[in-house]
Tab-separated table of C-alpha atoms (C1' of nucleotides) in Angstrom:
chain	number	residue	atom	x	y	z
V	1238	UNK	CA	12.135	21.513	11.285
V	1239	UNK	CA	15.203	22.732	13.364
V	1240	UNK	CA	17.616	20.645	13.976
V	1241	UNK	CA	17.254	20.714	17.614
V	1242	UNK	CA	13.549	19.554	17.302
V	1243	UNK	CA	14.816	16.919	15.602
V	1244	UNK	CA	16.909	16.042	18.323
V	1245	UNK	CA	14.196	16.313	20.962
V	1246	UNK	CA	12.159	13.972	18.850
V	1247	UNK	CA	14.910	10.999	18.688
V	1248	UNK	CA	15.620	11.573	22.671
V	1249	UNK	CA	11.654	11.477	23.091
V	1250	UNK	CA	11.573	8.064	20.864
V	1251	UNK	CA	14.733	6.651	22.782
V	1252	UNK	CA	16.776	6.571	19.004
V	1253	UNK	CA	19.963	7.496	18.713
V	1254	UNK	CA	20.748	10.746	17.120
V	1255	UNK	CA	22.797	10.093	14.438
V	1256	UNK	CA	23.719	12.047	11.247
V	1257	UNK	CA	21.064	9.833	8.826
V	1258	UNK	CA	17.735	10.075	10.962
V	1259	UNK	CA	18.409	13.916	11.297
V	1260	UNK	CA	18.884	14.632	7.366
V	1261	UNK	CA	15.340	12.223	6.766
V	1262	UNK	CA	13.370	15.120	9.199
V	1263	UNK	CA	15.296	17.628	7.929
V	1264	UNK	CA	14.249	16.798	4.631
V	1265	UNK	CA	11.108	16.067	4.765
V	1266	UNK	CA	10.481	19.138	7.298
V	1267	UNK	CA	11.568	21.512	4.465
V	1268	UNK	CA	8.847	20.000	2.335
V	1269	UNK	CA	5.186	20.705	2.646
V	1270	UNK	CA	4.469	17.855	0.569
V	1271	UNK	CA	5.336	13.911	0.704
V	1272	UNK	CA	7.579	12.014	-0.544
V	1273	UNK	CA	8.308	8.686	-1.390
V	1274	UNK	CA	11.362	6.573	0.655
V	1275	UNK	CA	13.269	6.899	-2.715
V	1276	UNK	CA	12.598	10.520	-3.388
V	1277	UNK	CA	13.722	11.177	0.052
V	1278	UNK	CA	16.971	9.211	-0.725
V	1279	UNK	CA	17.735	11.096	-3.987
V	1280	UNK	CA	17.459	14.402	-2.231
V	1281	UNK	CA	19.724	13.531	1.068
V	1282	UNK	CA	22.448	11.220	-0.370
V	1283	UNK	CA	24.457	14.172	-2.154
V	1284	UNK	CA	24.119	15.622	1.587
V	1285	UNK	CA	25.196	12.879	3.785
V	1286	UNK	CA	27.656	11.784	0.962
V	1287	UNK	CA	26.368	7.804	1.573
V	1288	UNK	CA	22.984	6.250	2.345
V	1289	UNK	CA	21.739	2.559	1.797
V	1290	UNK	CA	18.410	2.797	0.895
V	1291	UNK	CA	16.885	0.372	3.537
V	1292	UNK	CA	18.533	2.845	6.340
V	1293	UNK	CA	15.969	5.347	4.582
V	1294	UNK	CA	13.032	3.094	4.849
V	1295	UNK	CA	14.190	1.757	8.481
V	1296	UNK	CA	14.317	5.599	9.292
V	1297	UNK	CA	10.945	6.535	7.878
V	1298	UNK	CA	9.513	3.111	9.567
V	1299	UNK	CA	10.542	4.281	12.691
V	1300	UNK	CA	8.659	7.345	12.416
V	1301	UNK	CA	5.820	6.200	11.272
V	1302	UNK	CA	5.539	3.702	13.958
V	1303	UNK	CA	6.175	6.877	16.269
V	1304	UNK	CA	3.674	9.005	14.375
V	1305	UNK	CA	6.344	11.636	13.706
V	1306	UNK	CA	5.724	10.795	10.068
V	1307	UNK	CA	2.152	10.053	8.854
V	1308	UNK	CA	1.897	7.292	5.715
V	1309	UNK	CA	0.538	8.642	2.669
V	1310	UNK	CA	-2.023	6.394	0.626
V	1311	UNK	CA	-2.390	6.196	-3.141
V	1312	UNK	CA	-3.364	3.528	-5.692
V	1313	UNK	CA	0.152	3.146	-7.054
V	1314	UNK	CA	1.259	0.445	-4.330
V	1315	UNK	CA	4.238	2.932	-3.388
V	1316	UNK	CA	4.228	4.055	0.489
V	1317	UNK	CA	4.528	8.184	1.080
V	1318	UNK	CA	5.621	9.969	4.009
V	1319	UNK	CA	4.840	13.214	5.484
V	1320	UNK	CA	6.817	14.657	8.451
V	1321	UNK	CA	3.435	15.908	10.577
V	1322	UNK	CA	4.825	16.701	14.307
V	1323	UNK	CA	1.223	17.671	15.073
V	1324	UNK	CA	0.235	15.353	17.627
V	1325	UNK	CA	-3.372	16.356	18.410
V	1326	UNK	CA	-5.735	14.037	16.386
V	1327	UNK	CA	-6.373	14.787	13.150
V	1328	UNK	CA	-6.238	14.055	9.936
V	1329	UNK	CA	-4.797	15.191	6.287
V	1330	UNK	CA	-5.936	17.142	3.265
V	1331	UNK	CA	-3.965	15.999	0.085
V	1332	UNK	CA	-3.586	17.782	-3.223
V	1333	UNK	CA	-3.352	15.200	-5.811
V	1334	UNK	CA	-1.684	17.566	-8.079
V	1335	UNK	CA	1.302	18.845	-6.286
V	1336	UNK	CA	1.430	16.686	-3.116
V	1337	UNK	CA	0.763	19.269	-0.594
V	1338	UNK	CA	-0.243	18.089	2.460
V	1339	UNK	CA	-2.461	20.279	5.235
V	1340	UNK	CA	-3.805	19.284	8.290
V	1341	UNK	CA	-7.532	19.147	8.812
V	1342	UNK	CA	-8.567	19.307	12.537
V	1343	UNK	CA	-12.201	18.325	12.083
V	1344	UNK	CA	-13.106	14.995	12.835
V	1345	UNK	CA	-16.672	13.440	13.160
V	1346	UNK	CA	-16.014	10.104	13.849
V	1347	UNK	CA	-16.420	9.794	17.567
V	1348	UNK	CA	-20.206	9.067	17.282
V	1349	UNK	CA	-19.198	5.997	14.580
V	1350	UNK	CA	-18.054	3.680	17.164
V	1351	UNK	CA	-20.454	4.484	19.377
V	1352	UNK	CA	-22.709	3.497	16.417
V	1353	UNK	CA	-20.886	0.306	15.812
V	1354	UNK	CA	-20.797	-0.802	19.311
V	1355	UNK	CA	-24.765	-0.386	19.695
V	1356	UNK	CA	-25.413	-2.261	16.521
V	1357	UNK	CA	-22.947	-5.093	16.770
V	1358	UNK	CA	-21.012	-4.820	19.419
V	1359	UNK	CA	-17.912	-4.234	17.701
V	1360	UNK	CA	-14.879	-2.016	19.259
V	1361	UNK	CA	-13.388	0.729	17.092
V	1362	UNK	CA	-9.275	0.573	17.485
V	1363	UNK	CA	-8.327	3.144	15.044
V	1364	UNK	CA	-8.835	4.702	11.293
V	1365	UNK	CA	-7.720	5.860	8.643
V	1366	UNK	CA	-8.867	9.131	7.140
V	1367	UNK	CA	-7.227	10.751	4.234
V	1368	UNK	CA	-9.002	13.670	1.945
V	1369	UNK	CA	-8.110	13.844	-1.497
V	1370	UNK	CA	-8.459	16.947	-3.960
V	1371	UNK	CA	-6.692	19.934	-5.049
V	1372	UNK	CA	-5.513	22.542	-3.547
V	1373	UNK	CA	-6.398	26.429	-3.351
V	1374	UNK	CA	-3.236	26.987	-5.528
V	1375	UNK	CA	-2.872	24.334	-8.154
V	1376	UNK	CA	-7.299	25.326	-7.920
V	1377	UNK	CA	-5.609	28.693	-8.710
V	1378	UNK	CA	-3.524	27.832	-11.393
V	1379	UNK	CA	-6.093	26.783	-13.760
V	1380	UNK	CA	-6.995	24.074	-15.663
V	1381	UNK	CA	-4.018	25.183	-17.793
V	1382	UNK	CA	-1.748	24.377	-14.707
V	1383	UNK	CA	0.272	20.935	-14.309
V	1384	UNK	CA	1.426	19.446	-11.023
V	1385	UNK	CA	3.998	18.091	-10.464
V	1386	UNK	CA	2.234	14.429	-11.168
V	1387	UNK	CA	0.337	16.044	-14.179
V	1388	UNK	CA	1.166	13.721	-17.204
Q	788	UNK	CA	-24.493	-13.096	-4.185
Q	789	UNK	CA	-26.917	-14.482	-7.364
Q	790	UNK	CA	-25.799	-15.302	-10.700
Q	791	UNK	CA	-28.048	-13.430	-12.048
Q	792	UNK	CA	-27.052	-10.170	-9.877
Q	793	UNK	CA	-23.325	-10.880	-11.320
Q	794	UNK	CA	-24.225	-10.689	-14.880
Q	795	UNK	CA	-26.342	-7.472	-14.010
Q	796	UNK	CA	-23.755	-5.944	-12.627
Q	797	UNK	CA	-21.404	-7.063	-15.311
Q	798	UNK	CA	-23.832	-5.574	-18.366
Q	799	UNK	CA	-24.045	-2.304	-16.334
Q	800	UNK	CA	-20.596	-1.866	-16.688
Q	801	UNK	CA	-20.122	-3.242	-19.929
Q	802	UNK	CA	-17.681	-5.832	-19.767
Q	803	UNK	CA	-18.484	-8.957	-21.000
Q	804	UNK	CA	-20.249	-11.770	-18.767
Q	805	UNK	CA	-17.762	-14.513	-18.204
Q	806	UNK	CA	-17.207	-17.451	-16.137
Q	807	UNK	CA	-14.046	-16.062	-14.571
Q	808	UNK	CA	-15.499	-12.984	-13.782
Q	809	UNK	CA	-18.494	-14.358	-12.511
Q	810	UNK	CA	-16.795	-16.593	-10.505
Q	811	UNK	CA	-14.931	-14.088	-8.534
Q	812	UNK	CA	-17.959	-12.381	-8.357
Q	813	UNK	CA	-19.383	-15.633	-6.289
Q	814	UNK	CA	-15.994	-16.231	-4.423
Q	815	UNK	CA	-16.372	-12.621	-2.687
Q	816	UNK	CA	-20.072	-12.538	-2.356
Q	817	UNK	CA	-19.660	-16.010	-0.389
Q	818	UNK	CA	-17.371	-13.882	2.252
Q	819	UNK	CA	-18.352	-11.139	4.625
Q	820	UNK	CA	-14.822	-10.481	4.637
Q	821	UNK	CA	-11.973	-9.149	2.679
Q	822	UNK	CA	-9.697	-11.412	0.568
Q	823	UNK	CA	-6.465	-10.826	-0.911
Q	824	UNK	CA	-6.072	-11.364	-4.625
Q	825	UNK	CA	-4.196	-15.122	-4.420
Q	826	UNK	CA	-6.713	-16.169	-1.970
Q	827	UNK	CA	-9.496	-15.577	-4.486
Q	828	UNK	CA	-7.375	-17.623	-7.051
Q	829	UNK	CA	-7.186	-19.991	-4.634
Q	830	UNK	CA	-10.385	-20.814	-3.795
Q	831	UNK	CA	-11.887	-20.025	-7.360
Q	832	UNK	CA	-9.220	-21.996	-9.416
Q	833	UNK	CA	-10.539	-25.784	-8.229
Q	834	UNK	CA	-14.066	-24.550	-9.284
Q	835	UNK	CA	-13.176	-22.964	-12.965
Q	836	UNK	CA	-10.413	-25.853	-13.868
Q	837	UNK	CA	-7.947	-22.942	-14.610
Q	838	UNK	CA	-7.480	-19.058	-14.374
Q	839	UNK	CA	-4.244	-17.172	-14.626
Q	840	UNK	CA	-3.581	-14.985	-11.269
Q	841	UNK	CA	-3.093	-12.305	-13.757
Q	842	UNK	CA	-6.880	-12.512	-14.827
Q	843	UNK	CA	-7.851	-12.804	-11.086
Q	844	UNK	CA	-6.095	-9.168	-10.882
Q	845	UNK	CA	-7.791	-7.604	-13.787
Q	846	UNK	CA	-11.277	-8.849	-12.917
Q	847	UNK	CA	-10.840	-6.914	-9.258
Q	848	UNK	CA	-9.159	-3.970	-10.673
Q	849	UNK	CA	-12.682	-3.625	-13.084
Q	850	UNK	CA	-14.864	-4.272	-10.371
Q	851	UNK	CA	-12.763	-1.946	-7.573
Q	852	UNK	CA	-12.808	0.953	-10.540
Q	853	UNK	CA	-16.617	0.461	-10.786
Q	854	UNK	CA	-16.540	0.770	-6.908
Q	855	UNK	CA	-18.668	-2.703	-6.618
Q	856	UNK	CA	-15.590	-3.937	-5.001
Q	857	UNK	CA	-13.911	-2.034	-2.219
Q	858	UNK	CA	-10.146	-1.865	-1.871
Q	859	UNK	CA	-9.327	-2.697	2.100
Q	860	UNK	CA	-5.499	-1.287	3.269
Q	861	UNK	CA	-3.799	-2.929	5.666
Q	862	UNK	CA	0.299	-2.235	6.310
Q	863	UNK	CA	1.249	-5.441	4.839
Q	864	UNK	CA	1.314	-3.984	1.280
Q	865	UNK	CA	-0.823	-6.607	0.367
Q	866	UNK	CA	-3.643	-5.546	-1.600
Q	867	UNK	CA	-7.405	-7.008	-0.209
Q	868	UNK	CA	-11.011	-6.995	-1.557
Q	869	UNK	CA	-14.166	-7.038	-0.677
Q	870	UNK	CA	-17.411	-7.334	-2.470
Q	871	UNK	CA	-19.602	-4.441	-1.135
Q	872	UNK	CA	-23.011	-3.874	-3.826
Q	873	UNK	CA	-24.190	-1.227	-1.605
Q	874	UNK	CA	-23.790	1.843	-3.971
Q	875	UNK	CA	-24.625	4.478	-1.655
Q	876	UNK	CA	-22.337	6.555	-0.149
Q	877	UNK	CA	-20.898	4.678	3.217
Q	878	UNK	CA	-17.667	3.530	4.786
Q	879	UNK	CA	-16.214	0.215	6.335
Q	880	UNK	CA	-15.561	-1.430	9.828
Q	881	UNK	CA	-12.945	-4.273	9.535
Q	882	UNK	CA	-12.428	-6.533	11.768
Q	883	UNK	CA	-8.458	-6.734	12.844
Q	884	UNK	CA	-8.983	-10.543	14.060
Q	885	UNK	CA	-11.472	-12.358	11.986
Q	886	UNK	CA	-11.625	-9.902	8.362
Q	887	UNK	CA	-15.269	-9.337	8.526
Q	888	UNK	CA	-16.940	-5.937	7.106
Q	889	UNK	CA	-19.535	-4.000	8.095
Q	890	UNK	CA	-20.786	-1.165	6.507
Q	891	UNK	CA	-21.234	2.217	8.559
Q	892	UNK	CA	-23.431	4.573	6.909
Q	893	UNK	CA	-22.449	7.542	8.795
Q	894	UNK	CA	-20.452	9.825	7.565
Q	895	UNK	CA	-19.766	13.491	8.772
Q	896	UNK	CA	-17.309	14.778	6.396
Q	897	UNK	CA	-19.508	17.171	4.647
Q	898	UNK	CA	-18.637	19.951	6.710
Q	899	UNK	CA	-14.842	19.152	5.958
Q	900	UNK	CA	-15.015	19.848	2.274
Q	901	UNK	CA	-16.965	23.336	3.287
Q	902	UNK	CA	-13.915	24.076	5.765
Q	903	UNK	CA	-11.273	23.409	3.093
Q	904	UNK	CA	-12.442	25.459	0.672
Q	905	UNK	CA	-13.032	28.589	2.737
Q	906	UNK	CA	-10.075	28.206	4.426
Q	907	UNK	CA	-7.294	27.739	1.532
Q	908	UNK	CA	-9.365	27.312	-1.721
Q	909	UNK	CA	-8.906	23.760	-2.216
Q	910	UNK	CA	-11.369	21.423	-3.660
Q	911	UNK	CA	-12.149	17.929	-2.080
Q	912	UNK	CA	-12.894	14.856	-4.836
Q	913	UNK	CA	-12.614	12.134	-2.268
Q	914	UNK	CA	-11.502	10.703	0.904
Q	915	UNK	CA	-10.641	6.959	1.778
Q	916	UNK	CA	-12.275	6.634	5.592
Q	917	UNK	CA	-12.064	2.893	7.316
Q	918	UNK	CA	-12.013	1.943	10.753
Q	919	UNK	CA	-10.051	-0.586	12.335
Q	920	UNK	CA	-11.161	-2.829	15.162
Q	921	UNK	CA	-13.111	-6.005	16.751
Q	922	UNK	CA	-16.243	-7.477	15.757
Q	923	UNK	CA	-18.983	-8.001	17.954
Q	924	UNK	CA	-17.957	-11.669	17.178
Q	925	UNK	CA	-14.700	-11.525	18.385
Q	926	UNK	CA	-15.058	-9.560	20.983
Q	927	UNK	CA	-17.387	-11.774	22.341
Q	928	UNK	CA	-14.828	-14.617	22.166
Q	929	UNK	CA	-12.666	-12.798	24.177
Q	930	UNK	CA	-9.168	-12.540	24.861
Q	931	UNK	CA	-8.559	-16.401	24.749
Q	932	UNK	CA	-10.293	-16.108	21.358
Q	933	UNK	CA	-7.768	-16.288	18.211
Q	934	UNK	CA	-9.143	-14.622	15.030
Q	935	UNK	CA	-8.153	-15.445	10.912
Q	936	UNK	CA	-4.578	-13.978	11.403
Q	937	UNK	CA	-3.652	-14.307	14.600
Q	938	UNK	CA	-0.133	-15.681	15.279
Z	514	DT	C1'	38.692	11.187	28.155
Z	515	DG	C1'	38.977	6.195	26.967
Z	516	DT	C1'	36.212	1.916	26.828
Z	517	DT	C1'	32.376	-0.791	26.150
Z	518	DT	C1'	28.249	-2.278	24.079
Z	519	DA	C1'	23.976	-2.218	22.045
Z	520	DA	C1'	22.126	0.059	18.333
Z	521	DA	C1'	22.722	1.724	13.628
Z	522	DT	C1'	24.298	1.194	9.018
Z	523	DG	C1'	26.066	-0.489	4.200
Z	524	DA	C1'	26.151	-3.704	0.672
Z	525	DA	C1'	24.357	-7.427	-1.606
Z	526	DA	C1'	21.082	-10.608	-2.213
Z	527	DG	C1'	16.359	-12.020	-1.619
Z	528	DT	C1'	11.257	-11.724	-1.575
Z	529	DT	C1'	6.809	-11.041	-3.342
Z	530	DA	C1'	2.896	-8.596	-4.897
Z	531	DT	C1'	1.659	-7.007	-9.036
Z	532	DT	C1'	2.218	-5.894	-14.142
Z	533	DT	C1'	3.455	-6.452	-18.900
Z	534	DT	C1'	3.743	-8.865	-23.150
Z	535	DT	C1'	2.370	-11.788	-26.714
Z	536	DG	C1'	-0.183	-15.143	-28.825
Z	537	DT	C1'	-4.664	-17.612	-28.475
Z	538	DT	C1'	-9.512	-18.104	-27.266
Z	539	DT	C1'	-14.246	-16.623	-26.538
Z	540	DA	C1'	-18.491	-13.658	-25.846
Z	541	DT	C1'	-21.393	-10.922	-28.401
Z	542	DA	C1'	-23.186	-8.069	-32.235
Z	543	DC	C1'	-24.561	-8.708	-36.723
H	95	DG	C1'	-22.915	-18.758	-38.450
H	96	DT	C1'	-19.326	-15.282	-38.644
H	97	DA	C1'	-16.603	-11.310	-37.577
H	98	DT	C1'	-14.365	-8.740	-34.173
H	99	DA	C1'	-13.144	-6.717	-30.100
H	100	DA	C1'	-12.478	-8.123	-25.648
H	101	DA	C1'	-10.737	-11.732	-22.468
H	102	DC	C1'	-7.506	-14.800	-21.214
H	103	DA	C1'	-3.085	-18.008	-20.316
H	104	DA	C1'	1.585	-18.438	-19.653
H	105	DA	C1'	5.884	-16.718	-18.870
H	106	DA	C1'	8.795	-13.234	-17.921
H	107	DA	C1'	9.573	-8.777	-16.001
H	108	DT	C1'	9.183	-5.037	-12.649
H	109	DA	C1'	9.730	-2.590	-8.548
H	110	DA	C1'	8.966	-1.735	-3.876
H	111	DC	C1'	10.469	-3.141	-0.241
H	112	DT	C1'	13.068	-6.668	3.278
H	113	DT	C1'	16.571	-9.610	5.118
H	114	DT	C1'	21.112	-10.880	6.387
H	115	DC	C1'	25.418	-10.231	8.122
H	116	DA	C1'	29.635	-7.908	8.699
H	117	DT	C1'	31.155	-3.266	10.176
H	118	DT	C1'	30.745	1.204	12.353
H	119	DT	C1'	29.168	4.549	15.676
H	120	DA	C1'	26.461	6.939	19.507
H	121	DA	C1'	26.176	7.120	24.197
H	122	DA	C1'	26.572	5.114	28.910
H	123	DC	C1'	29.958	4.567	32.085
H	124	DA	C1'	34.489	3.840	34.160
DNA sequence: TGTTTAAATGAAAGTTATTTTTGTTTATAC
DNA sequence: GTATAAACAAAAATAACTTTCATTTAAACA
């Protein structure tokens, strides 16, 4: 993520570009992975000098509501974020070993609500789709290999 | 939801048949929607005399594990559940105004797992799939209508 | 280039869903 | 019946966020 794409974003999503919301895209653009509000904290506040931790999650909030950054879900009640600029539909392929994140164009679900509207006559809004596995490189590694959530 | 279903279901999966567990069995078969954990410890606790909400929380965690209850997300961080004995593979339609589930057997996502590993190597274990919208119900009852949580 | 103003931020305190701990009770195998 | 491992209650603790309010700053405009 260059910082002038960041730029373009904020200007697109009427926010001001200010120092903070620049170094949360910036870092989560250099990751391929996502992060939690507090990891993203720990890695820009030697950067920025000073951060309050709700600016983080305001920032990330933001994004999210802009779909910028796409929420994460996993069982340990803690929120993830993943900086995904892709706006075509689609959906995410997550390695539950190292975090990577990669985008998965494929998606079926058009003829569900279709289906659900003929049955019951219920109106499909949205969904959430999120694929869970491991990846061709911690697949690679072995089942010698540790992620970086191995115990 | 029988009794007698309940303490099936409990034997299968080896835990002990108890009157709390049973009870929240009953309390979530009653619904066709999804309830949040206090909310079954509400409605349960006048029938058993007394239950910690720290039993109410271990009884759904068993039963979510053993996939007869299904975990529902929504963005309030709230956890909610919903008793679903269907065991074959299928997803959910929640309703946004009035909590109700339906379950939607299709599911296209075969073809995803295929494209993931030929394309990077990775390996797909699961995926969490729900749709979001309006019951039949509540469509019917139109705008003027005002669902479960509506302001 | 100043000035203005609404938006952004920091710091501290607050909220709340969920979990842990420890001592007691109970379902079940024998 | 009795032994024993599992279940449970009660209270306290945890941790992820959220709110509040006083201060600062980006950006529109003079």
């Amino acid at each position: 993520m260059e910082q002038e794409q960041g730029r373009e974003i904020l200007r697109r999503l009427r926010l001001k570009v200010t120092p903070r919301r620049l170094e949360v895209m910036r870092c989560l653009g250099e990751e391929q992975a996502y992060l939690s509000a507090e990891e993203v904290w720990n890695r820009i506040r030697p950067v920025l000098g000073s951060i309050g931790l709700p600016t983080v999650y305001r920032i990330l909030d933001e994004l999210a509501e802009a779909q910028v950054v796409t929420r994460i879900f996993r069982s340990d009640r803690t929120q993830y974020y993943f900086l995904c600029p892709n706006q075509e539909h689609h959906h995410h392929f997550i390695c539950e070993s190292c975090r990577r994140v990669e985008d998965v164009d494929r998606c079926n679900l058009d003829g569900v609500a279709g289906e659900i509207a003929r049955r019951s006559g219920g109106l499909v809004t949205s969904h959430i789709l999120q694929i869970n596995g491991v990846c061709g490189e911690c697949s690679r590694l072995g089942e010698g290999g540790r992620g970086r959530d191995a115990a």
